[in-house]
Amino acid sequence: MRVAVTGGSGKLGRHVVRRLTGDGHQVLNLDRAGERNPGLVVVDLRNYGEVVDVLLGLDDRHGGFDAVVHLGAVPAPGIIPDAATFENNMLATYNVFQAARRAGIKKVVYASSETVLGLPFDVDPPYIPVDEEYPARPESTYSLVKHLEEQMAMELTRWDPELSISGLRFSNVMDVEDYDGFPAFNADATLRKWNLWSYIDGRDGAQAVVRALENAKPGFEAYIIANADTVMNRSSAELAAEVFPAVKVTKDLGEHETMLSIDKARRLLNFEPEYSWRNHQPNIPAGASI
């Protein structure tokens, strides 16, 4: 396929571009940042004219796209003022969705967020493992935008029954070099309780994008995308009992099973995580004792 990837220079975006290119797709990165190369077009996603123009065609580069992967955004709360986060992310997503529709593109995959589930869980989740079945509970401006983006996707796919939009609720994206810090989490179970001790390896995040491009049906669906295990050495059942004692656990948890349920992504997208921090060999300085 011919695929436009917004935010392809970002932490997850680099994995997505690499995976799609490696799978044989024609990929163009639309971003405000990145080294000049034939695979990058500098685009301000807040400018609708620029977005629709590049999706319709670009001299000497392409004549249109079969799909759009939208990852370009302010990636977390607290990086810039709340109003600026709202303006940037909401406008960029509207522009990408609307421009894709105008260009006749029927397959859109985009980055929603685990935060719509109620992170940082200062109020207990309704049950564990959490899934896509309960209403969104945004607790920040960043998360509010992600929720509104999902609502917008529902309406756009209602207007156009052939349009497929997949909202991937990514967990905290990790690169291999981040895994060296994971053992420190074990000292305090509350350090990572804010997202139920979950994460997503960037390579598995890219796999989820591929699976959505391959398998998503017309309409809108949201999917939690996390790795199959937690960031902790302690068992999932023990963590849930200690930190969320009043919350119902709805299934027998595997020893390190994720508490952000990925059952829906497994069932509908054929997503299956391939990586785990547990298989990572930490970088140990020369001469250090183990």
Tab-separated table of C-alpha atoms in Angstrom:
chain	number	residue	atom	x	y	z
A	1	MET	CA	0.000	0.000	0.000
A	2	ARG	CA	0.878	3.664	-0.280
A	3	VAL	CA	0.788	4.874	3.323
A	4	ALA	CA	1.124	8.371	4.796
A	5	VAL	CA	2.425	8.373	8.377
A	6	THR	CA	2.047	11.598	10.329
A	7	GLY	CA	4.546	12.008	13.149
A	8	GLY	CA	6.834	9.404	11.617
A	9	SER	CA	9.872	11.041	13.228
A	10	GLY	CA	8.577	10.423	16.763
A	11	LYS	CA	9.302	7.610	19.203
A	12	LEU	CA	6.553	5.307	17.952
A	13	GLY	CA	6.543	6.778	14.464
A	14	ARG	CA	10.084	5.647	13.713
A	15	HIS	CA	9.117	2.044	14.490
A	16	VAL	CA	5.989	2.321	12.341
A	17	VAL	CA	7.845	3.749	9.338
A	18	ARG	CA	10.541	1.095	9.669
A	19	ARG	CA	8.014	-1.755	9.928
A	20	LEU	CA	5.824	-0.593	7.048
A	21	THR	CA	8.827	0.001	4.814
A	22	GLY	CA	10.274	-3.385	5.741
A	23	ASP	CA	6.949	-5.012	4.835
A	24	GLY	CA	7.197	-3.546	1.347
A	25	HIS	CA	4.784	-0.630	1.596
A	26	GLN	CA	5.489	2.804	0.088
A	27	VAL	CA	5.708	5.134	3.071
A	28	LEU	CA	5.880	8.911	3.322
A	29	ASN	CA	6.523	10.571	6.690
A	30	LEU	CA	4.571	13.790	7.242
A	31	ASP	CA	6.112	15.642	10.161
A	32	ARG	CA	7.380	19.009	11.337
A	33	ALA	CA	10.741	17.519	12.324
A	34	GLY	CA	13.300	15.093	10.971
A	35	GLU	CA	16.385	14.975	8.806
A	36	ARG	CA	15.847	15.937	5.194
A	37	ASN	CA	15.392	12.809	3.082
A	38	PRO	CA	13.143	11.542	0.260
A	39	GLY	CA	10.850	9.851	2.789
A	40	LEU	CA	10.006	13.046	4.709
A	41	VAL	CA	7.725	15.917	3.815
A	42	VAL	CA	7.611	18.806	6.280
A	43	VAL	CA	3.932	19.476	7.002
A	44	ASP	CA	2.149	21.555	9.647
A	45	LEU	CA	-0.807	19.347	10.568
A	46	ARG	CA	-2.596	22.361	12.009
A	47	ASN	CA	-2.834	23.805	8.481
A	48	TYR	CA	-5.671	22.082	6.641
A	49	GLY	CA	-4.511	23.338	3.274
A	50	GLU	CA	-1.114	21.727	3.706
A	51	VAL	CA	-2.613	18.438	4.901
A	52	VAL	CA	-5.191	18.035	2.132
A	53	ASP	CA	-2.663	19.125	-0.481
A	54	VAL	CA	-0.075	16.519	0.506
A	55	LEU	CA	-2.655	13.734	0.819
A	56	LEU	CA	-4.013	14.457	-2.664
A	57	GLY	CA	-0.594	14.355	-4.293
A	58	LEU	CA	2.901	15.799	-4.305
A	59	ASP	CA	5.107	16.641	-7.271
A	60	ASP	CA	7.836	14.028	-7.865
A	61	ARG	CA	6.793	12.035	-4.771
A	62	HIS	CA	3.365	10.436	-5.068
A	63	GLY	CA	-0.087	10.641	-6.616
A	64	GLY	CA	-2.130	9.766	-3.546
A	65	PHE	CA	-2.392	7.266	-0.695
A	66	ASP	CA	-4.294	4.111	0.130
A	67	ALA	CA	-4.119	4.623	3.906
A	68	VAL	CA	-3.163	7.130	6.589
A	69	VAL	CA	-1.509	6.369	9.925
A	70	HIS	CA	-1.929	9.425	12.150
A	71	LEU	CA	0.563	9.606	15.014
A	72	GLY	CA	1.518	13.295	14.894
A	73	ALA	CA	0.589	15.080	18.140
A	74	VAL	CA	1.831	16.587	21.359
A	75	PRO	CA	2.474	13.156	22.912
A	76	ALA	CA	1.577	13.656	26.579
A	77	PRO	CA	0.026	16.097	29.047
A	78	GLY	CA	2.115	18.818	30.649
A	79	ILE	CA	4.563	19.374	27.781
A	80	ILE	CA	2.951	22.641	26.674
A	81	PRO	CA	0.032	24.598	28.187
A	82	ASP	CA	-3.288	22.763	28.224
A	83	ALA	CA	-5.012	25.098	25.769
A	84	ALA	CA	-2.125	24.693	23.340
A	85	THR	CA	-2.303	20.897	23.664
A	86	PHE	CA	-6.027	21.003	22.929
A	87	GLU	CA	-5.642	23.321	19.954
A	88	ASN	CA	-2.728	21.432	18.413
A	89	ASN	CA	-3.993	17.880	18.815
A	90	MET	CA	-7.685	18.429	18.128
A	91	LEU	CA	-7.080	20.563	15.051
A	92	ALA	CA	-4.396	18.271	13.662
A	93	THR	CA	-6.603	15.187	13.985
A	94	TYR	CA	-9.620	16.892	12.441
A	95	ASN	CA	-7.473	18.054	9.534
A	96	VAL	CA	-6.021	14.591	8.943
A	97	PHE	CA	-9.387	12.809	9.168
A	98	GLN	CA	-11.173	15.341	6.981
A	99	ALA	CA	-8.387	15.560	4.414
A	100	ALA	CA	-8.280	11.772	4.184
A	101	ARG	CA	-12.024	11.739	3.488
A	102	ARG	CA	-11.695	14.432	0.823
A	103	ALA	CA	-8.887	12.440	-0.785
A	104	GLY	CA	-11.037	9.307	-0.917
A	105	ILE	CA	-8.853	7.380	1.566
A	106	LYS	CA	-10.923	4.700	3.302
A	107	LYS	CA	-8.409	3.310	5.810
A	108	VAL	CA	-7.212	5.407	8.754
A	109	VAL	CA	-5.324	4.141	11.803
A	110	TYR	CA	-4.431	6.626	14.523
A	111	ALA	CA	-2.960	6.910	17.987
A	112	SER	CA	-5.584	7.166	20.663
A	113	SER	CA	-4.321	6.621	24.205
A	114	GLU	CA	-4.517	4.479	27.318
A	115	THR	CA	-5.241	7.714	29.184
A	116	VAL	CA	-8.922	7.618	28.139
A	117	LEU	CA	-9.327	4.629	30.474
A	118	GLY	CA	-9.038	6.888	33.537
A	119	LEU	CA	-5.288	7.283	33.987
A	120	PRO	CA	-3.631	8.002	36.364
A	121	PHE	CA	-6.254	5.941	38.261
A	122	ASP	CA	-6.383	8.278	41.248
A	123	VAL	CA	-9.990	7.091	41.124
A	124	ASP	CA	-10.042	3.299	41.049
A	125	PRO	CA	-10.783	1.624	37.718
A	126	PRO	CA	-14.211	-0.053	37.586
A	127	TYR	CA	-12.602	-3.506	37.337
A	128	ILE	CA	-9.339	-5.222	36.454
A	129	PRO	CA	-8.235	-5.950	33.776
A	130	VAL	CA	-9.629	-2.779	32.219
A	131	ASP	CA	-10.947	-3.020	28.679
A	132	GLU	CA	-12.814	-1.026	26.027
A	133	GLU	CA	-16.283	-1.794	27.428
A	134	TYR	CA	-16.717	1.021	29.940
A	135	PRO	CA	-17.178	4.712	29.028
A	136	ALA	CA	-14.098	6.895	28.601
A	137	ARG	CA	-12.851	8.669	31.733
A	138	PRO	CA	-10.478	11.434	30.592
A	139	GLU	CA	-8.641	13.068	33.500
A	140	SER	CA	-6.509	15.639	31.627
A	141	THR	CA	-6.823	17.968	28.649
A	142	TYR	CA	-4.607	15.627	26.651
A	143	SER	CA	-6.890	12.703	27.450
A	144	LEU	CA	-10.005	14.777	26.787
A	145	VAL	CA	-8.774	15.413	23.258
A	146	LYS	CA	-8.178	11.692	22.738
A	147	HIS	CA	-11.752	11.018	23.848
A	148	LEU	CA	-13.135	13.715	21.539
A	149	GLU	CA	-11.095	12.302	18.656
A	150	GLU	CA	-12.762	8.943	19.195
A	151	GLN	CA	-16.180	10.600	19.198
A	152	MET	CA	-15.311	12.414	15.981
A	153	ALA	CA	-14.193	9.157	14.363
A	154	MET	CA	-17.535	7.563	15.264
A	155	GLU	CA	-19.439	10.335	13.494
A	156	LEU	CA	-17.218	10.418	10.419
A	157	THR	CA	-17.585	6.675	9.909
A	158	ARG	CA	-21.347	7.046	10.363
A	159	TRP	CA	-21.344	9.643	7.588
A	160	ASP	CA	-19.254	7.372	5.362
A	161	PRO	CA	-20.065	3.663	5.889
A	162	GLU	CA	-17.067	2.602	3.773
A	163	LEU	CA	-14.590	4.477	5.973
A	164	SER	CA	-12.520	2.496	8.497
A	165	ILE	CA	-10.948	4.349	11.437
A	166	SER	CA	-9.063	2.417	14.115
A	167	GLY	CA	-8.182	4.191	17.358
A	168	LEU	CA	-5.239	2.396	18.944
A	169	ARG	CA	-5.135	3.164	22.661
A	170	PHE	CA	-1.381	2.774	23.016
A	171	SER	CA	0.161	2.168	26.400
A	172	ASN	CA	3.415	3.877	27.426
A	173	VAL	CA	5.764	3.418	24.440
A	174	MET	CA	9.160	1.937	25.260
A	175	ASP	CA	12.373	1.463	23.300
A	176	VAL	CA	14.864	-1.294	24.098
A	177	GLU	CA	17.175	1.131	25.881
A	178	ASP	CA	14.346	2.029	28.277
A	179	TYR	CA	14.307	-1.510	29.689
A	180	ASP	CA	17.442	-0.988	31.754
A	181	GLY	CA	15.345	1.141	34.109
A	182	PHE	CA	12.546	-1.375	34.634
A	183	PRO	CA	14.034	-3.234	37.660
A	184	ALA	CA	13.829	-0.007	39.692
A	185	PHE	CA	10.021	-0.131	39.499
A	186	ASN	CA	9.925	-3.155	41.787
A	187	ALA	CA	10.924	-1.153	44.860
A	188	ASP	CA	7.534	0.609	45.026
A	189	ALA	CA	4.334	-0.852	43.578
A	190	THR	CA	2.774	2.618	43.342
A	191	LEU	CA	5.406	4.015	40.968
A	192	ARG	CA	3.666	2.579	37.915
A	193	LYS	CA	0.145	2.026	39.226
A	194	TRP	CA	-0.939	5.030	37.148
A	195	ASN	CA	-1.257	2.799	34.058
A	196	LEU	CA	-1.646	-0.565	35.813
A	197	TRP	CA	2.055	-1.348	35.315
A	198	SER	CA	1.680	-1.626	31.534
A	199	TYR	CA	3.816	-0.669	28.523
A	200	ILE	CA	4.092	-1.201	24.770
A	201	ASP	CA	7.340	-2.027	23.019
A	202	GLY	CA	7.643	0.314	20.026
A	203	ARG	CA	8.085	-2.656	17.714
A	204	ASP	CA	4.861	-4.218	18.947
A	205	GLY	CA	3.160	-0.849	18.594
A	206	ALA	CA	4.188	-0.892	14.943
A	207	GLN	CA	2.859	-4.412	14.616
A	208	ALA	CA	-0.519	-3.223	15.926
A	209	VAL	CA	-0.616	-0.536	13.235
A	210	VAL	CA	0.093	-3.144	10.564
A	211	ARG	CA	-2.592	-5.468	11.923
A	212	ALA	CA	-5.149	-2.638	11.915
A	213	LEU	CA	-4.295	-1.751	8.315
A	214	GLU	CA	-4.700	-5.397	7.370
A	215	ASN	CA	-7.742	-6.413	9.381
A	216	ALA	CA	-9.872	-3.452	10.511
A	217	LYS	CA	-13.374	-3.368	9.042
A	218	PRO	CA	-15.362	-0.275	7.971
A	219	GLY	CA	-16.579	1.756	10.922
A	220	PHE	CA	-14.825	2.899	14.084
A	221	GLU	CA	-13.298	0.681	16.743
A	222	ALA	CA	-10.997	1.476	19.662
A	223	TYR	CA	-8.398	-1.060	20.763
A	224	ILE	CA	-6.137	-1.158	23.809
A	225	ILE	CA	-2.575	-1.850	22.642
A	226	ALA	CA	-0.173	-3.052	25.335
A	227	ASN	CA	2.396	-5.756	25.778
A	228	ALA	CA	1.280	-9.093	27.164
A	229	ASP	CA	3.132	-8.620	30.470
A	230	THR	CA	3.616	-5.873	33.049
A	231	VAL	CA	6.749	-3.906	33.934
A	232	MET	CA	6.982	-5.685	37.301
A	233	ASN	CA	8.570	-8.861	38.681
A	234	ARG	CA	5.759	-9.294	41.195
A	235	SER	CA	2.629	-11.144	40.115
A	236	SER	CA	-0.267	-9.225	38.635
A	237	ALA	CA	-2.729	-10.682	41.134
A	238	GLU	CA	-0.529	-9.554	44.037
A	239	LEU	CA	-0.182	-6.031	42.628
A	240	ALA	CA	-3.918	-5.657	42.070
A	241	ALA	CA	-4.719	-6.881	45.586
A	242	GLU	CA	-2.211	-4.536	47.237
A	243	VAL	CA	-2.814	-1.315	45.314
A	244	PHE	CA	-6.475	-1.677	44.298
A	245	PRO	CA	-7.962	-3.832	47.084
A	246	ALA	CA	-11.538	-2.616	46.496
A	247	VAL	CA	-11.513	-3.287	42.744
A	248	LYS	CA	-13.061	-6.476	41.382
A	249	VAL	CA	-10.674	-8.690	39.404
A	250	THR	CA	-12.805	-10.279	36.698
A	251	LYS	CA	-10.527	-13.177	35.711
A	252	ASP	CA	-7.664	-15.273	36.977
A	253	LEU	CA	-4.606	-13.271	36.017
A	254	GLY	CA	-1.519	-14.926	34.607
A	255	GLU	CA	1.583	-14.360	36.697
A	256	HIS	CA	2.684	-11.194	34.908
A	257	GLU	CA	-0.376	-10.691	32.689
A	258	THR	CA	-1.149	-7.176	31.500
A	259	MET	CA	-4.000	-5.474	33.318
A	260	LEU	CA	-4.770	-3.380	30.237
A	261	SER	CA	-6.715	-6.069	28.403
A	262	ILE	CA	-5.592	-6.696	24.815
A	263	ASP	CA	-8.198	-9.394	24.188
A	264	LYS	CA	-10.134	-7.252	21.699
A	265	ALA	CA	-7.026	-6.443	19.642
A	266	ARG	CA	-6.093	-10.112	19.672
A	267	ARG	CA	-9.564	-11.168	18.573
A	268	LEU	CA	-10.325	-8.579	15.901
A	269	LEU	CA	-6.893	-7.481	14.653
A	270	ASN	CA	-4.855	-10.662	15.148
A	271	PHE	CA	-2.467	-8.620	17.293
A	272	GLU	CA	-0.049	-10.637	19.411
A	273	PRO	CA	2.924	-8.977	21.161
A	274	GLU	CA	6.279	-10.417	20.114
A	275	TYR	CA	8.608	-8.646	22.550
A	276	SER	CA	9.067	-8.383	26.307
A	277	TRP	CA	11.444	-6.473	28.518
A	278	ARG	CA	12.048	-9.768	30.325
A	279	ASN	CA	14.058	-10.999	27.342
A	280	HIS	CA	16.256	-7.903	27.318
A	281	GLN	CA	19.878	-8.167	28.403
A	282	PRO	CA	20.716	-5.031	30.411
A	283	ASN	CA	23.702	-2.914	29.544
A	284	ILE	CA	26.227	-3.522	32.334
A	285	PRO	CA	29.299	-1.245	32.490
A	286	ALA	CA	32.621	-3.012	31.992
A	287	GLY	CA	34.045	-4.213	35.317
A	288	ALA	CA	30.752	-3.913	37.180
A	289	SER	CA	29.652	-6.809	39.370
A	290	ILE	CA	26.389	-8.605	38.607
